[in-house]
Short mmCIF file of C-alpha atoms in Angstrom, two decimals:
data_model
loop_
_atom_site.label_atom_id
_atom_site.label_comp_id
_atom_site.label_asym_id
_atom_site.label_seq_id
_atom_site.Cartn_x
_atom_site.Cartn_y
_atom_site.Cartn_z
CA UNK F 1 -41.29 7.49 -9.47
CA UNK F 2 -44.22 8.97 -10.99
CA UNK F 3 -47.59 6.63 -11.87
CA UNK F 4 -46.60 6.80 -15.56
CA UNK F 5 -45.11 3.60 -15.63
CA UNK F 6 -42.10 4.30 -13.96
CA UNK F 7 -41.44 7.12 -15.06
CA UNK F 8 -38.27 8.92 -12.77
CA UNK F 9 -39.07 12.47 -11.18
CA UNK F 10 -37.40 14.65 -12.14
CA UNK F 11 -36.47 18.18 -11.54
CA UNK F 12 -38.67 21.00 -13.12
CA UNK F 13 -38.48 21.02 -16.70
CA UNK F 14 -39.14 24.20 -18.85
CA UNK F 15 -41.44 27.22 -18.76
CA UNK F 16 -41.68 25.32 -14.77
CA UNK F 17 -43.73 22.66 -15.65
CA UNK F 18 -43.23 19.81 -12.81
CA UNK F 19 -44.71 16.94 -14.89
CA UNK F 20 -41.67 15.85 -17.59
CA UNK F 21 -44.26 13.62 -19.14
CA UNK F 22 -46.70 15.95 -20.42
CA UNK F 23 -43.39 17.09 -22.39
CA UNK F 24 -42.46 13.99 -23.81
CA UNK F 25 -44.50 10.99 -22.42
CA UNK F 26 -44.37 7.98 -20.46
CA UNK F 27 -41.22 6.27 -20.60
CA UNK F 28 -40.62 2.30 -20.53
CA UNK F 29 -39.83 0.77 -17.06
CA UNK F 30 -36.55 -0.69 -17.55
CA UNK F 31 -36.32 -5.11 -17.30
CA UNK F 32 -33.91 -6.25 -14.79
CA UNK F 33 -31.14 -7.42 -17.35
CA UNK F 34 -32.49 -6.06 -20.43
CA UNK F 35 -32.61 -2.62 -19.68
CA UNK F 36 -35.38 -0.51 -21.78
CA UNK F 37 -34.20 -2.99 -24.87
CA UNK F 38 -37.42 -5.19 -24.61
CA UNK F 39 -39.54 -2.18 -26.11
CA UNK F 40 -38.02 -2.44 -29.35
CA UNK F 41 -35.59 -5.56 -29.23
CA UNK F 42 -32.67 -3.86 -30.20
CA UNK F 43 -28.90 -3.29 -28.61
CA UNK F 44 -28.77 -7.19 -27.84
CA UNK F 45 -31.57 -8.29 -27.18
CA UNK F 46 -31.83 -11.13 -28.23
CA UNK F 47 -28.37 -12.12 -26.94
CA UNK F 48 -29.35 -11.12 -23.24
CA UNK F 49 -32.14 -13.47 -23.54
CA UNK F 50 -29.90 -15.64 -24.16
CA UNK F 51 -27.80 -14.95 -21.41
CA UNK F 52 -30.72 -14.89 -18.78
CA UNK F 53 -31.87 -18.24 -20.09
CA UNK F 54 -28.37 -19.77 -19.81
CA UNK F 55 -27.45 -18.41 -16.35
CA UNK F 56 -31.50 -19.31 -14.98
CA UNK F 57 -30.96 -22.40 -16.50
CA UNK F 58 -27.42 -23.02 -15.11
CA UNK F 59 -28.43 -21.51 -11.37
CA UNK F 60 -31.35 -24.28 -11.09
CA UNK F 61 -28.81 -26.93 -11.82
CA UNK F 62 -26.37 -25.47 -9.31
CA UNK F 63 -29.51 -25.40 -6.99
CA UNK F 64 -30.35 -28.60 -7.17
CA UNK F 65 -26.91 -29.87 -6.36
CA UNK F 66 -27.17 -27.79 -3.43
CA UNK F 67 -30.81 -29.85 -2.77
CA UNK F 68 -28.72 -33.16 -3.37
CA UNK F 69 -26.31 -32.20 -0.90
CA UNK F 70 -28.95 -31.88 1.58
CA UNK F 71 -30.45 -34.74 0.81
CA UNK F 72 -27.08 -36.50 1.26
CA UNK F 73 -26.57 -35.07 4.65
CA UNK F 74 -30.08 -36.32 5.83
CA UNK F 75 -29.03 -40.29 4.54
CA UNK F 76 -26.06 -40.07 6.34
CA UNK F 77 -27.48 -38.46 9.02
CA UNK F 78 -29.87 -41.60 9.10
CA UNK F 79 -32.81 -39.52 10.48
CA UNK F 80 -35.31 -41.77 9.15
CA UNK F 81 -37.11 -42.49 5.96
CA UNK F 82 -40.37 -40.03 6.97
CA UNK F 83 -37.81 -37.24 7.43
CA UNK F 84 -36.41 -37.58 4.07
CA UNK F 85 -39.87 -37.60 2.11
CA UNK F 86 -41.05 -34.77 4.33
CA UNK F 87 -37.78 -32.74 2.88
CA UNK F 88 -38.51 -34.03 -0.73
CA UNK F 89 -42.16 -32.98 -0.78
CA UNK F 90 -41.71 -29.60 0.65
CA UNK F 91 -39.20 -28.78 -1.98
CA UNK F 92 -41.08 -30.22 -4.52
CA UNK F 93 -44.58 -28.51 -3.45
CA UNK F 94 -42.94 -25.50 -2.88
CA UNK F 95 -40.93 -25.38 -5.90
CA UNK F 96 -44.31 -25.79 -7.85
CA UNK F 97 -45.73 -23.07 -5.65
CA UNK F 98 -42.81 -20.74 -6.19
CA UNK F 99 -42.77 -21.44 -10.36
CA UNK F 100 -46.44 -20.50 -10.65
CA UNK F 101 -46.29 -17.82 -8.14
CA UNK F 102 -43.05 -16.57 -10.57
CA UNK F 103 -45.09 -17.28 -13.63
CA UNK F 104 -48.27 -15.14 -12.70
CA UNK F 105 -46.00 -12.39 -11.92
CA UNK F 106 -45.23 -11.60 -15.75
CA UNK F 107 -48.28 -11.42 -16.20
CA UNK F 108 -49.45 -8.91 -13.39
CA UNK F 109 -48.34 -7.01 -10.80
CA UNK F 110 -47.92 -9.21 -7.44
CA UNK F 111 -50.10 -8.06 -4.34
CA UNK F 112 -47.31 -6.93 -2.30
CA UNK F 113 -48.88 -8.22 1.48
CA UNK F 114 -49.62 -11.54 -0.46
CA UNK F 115 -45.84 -10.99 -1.66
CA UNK F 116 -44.40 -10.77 1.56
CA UNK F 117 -46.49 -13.73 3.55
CA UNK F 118 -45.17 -16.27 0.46
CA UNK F 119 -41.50 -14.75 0.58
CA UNK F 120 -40.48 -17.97 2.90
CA UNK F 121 -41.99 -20.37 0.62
CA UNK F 122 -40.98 -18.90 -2.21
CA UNK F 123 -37.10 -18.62 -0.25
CA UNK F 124 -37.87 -22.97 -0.16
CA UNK F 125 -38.32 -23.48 -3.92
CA UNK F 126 -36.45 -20.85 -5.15
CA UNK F 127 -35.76 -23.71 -7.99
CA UNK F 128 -39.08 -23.51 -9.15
CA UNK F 129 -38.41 -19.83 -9.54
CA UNK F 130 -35.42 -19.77 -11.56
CA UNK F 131 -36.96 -22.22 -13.79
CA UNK F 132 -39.63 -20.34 -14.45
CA UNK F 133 -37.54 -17.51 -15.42
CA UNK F 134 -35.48 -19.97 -17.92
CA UNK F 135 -38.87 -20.89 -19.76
CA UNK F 136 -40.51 -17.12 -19.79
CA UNK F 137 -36.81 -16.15 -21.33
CA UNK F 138 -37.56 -18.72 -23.90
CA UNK F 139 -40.56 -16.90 -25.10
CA UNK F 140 -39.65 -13.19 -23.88
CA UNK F 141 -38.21 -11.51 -21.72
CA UNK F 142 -39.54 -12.08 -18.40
CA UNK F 143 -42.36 -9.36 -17.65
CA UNK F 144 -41.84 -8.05 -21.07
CA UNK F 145 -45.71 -8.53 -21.85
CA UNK F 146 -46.73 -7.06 -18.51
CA UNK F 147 -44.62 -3.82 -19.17
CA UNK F 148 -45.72 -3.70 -23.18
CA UNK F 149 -49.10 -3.44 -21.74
CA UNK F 150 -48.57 -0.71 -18.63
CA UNK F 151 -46.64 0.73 -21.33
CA UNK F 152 -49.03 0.95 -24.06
CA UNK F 153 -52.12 1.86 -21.69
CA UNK F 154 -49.87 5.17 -20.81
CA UNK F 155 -48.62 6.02 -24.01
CA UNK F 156 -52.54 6.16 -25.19
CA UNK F 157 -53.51 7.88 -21.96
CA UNK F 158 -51.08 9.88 -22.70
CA UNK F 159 -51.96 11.14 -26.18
CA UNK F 160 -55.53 11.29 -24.97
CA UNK F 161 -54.71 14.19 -22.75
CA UNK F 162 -52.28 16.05 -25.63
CA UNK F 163 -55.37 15.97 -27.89
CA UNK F 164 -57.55 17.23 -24.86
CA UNK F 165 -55.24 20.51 -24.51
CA UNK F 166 -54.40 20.94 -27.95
CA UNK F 167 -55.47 24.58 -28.88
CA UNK F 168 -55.12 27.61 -27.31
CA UNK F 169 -58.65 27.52 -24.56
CA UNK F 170 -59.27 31.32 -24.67
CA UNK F 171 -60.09 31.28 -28.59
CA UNK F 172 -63.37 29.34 -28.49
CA UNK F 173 -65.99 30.31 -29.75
CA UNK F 174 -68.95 31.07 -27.81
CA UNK F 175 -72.06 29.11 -29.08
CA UNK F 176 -74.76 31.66 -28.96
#
């Protein structure tokens, strides 16, 4: 991947330039489920948001059966009344921790140390996470703003350095 947004390398294009997107720009960084279709909300759009809200919405139900089941084994398990709210709170703190962490991650780029010492708290309230991908694909799709932007600041980047090396440099003029 090049730095232009995730751009793909590719081979050598023509006349052996290495660097496809002085030739035709920086391209969008596809969406997990959506593709390159956020740039311009077309070929379904609209119904993959959809889709992505329904199955987020629909795996954080399934995920919380699979809490109540735990919590069931612990009753019957009789390991004590402390036990029990120590399981509650950690999935509920961590499910908080895990939908902000989620949410703040549309909006930039996650530090990817930071990324991997939260990865077992975010593995405890993975609920938290899939809800906050049902409400972000209630507004957008999720890190469509983020992309828009990395996007936007490339494609102007780009054109900056077209209208740098427009012109051919040997025909200056000389200022005497």
């Amino acid at each position: 991947m090049s730095d232009d947004n995730g751009t793909p390398d590719t081979p050598a294009g023509p006349q052996g330039t290495s660097d496809p997107a002085s030739l035709t720009g920086p391209r969008p960084e596809p969406l997990r489920f959506f593709g390159t279709t956020w740039l311009h909300h077309d070929n379904g759009y609209a119904a993959r948001r959809v889709g992505v809200a329904a199955g987020s919405l629909a795996a954080a139900a399934a995920s919380c059966l699979v809490l109540r089941f735990a919590y069931d084994g612990l009753r019957i398990a009789d390991v004590g009344g402390f036990v029990t709210f120590l399981m509650v709170a950690m999935s509920a703190i961590c499910s908080a921790l895990a939908f902000r962490h989620t949410w703040d991650g549309f909006a930039r780029r996650p530090d990817p140390e930071r990324q991997a010492s939260l990865r077992p708290l975010l593995t405890i309230g993975f609920v938290g996470s899939l809800l906050a991908y049902f409400v972000r694909s209630l507004i957008e799709a999720p890190g469509e703003k983020l992309h828009r932007e990395e996007y936007e600041t490339a494609r102007e980047r780009h054109e900056r350095r077209l209208t740098r090396r427009s012109g051919n440099p040997t025909r200056k003029r000389r200022r005497s």
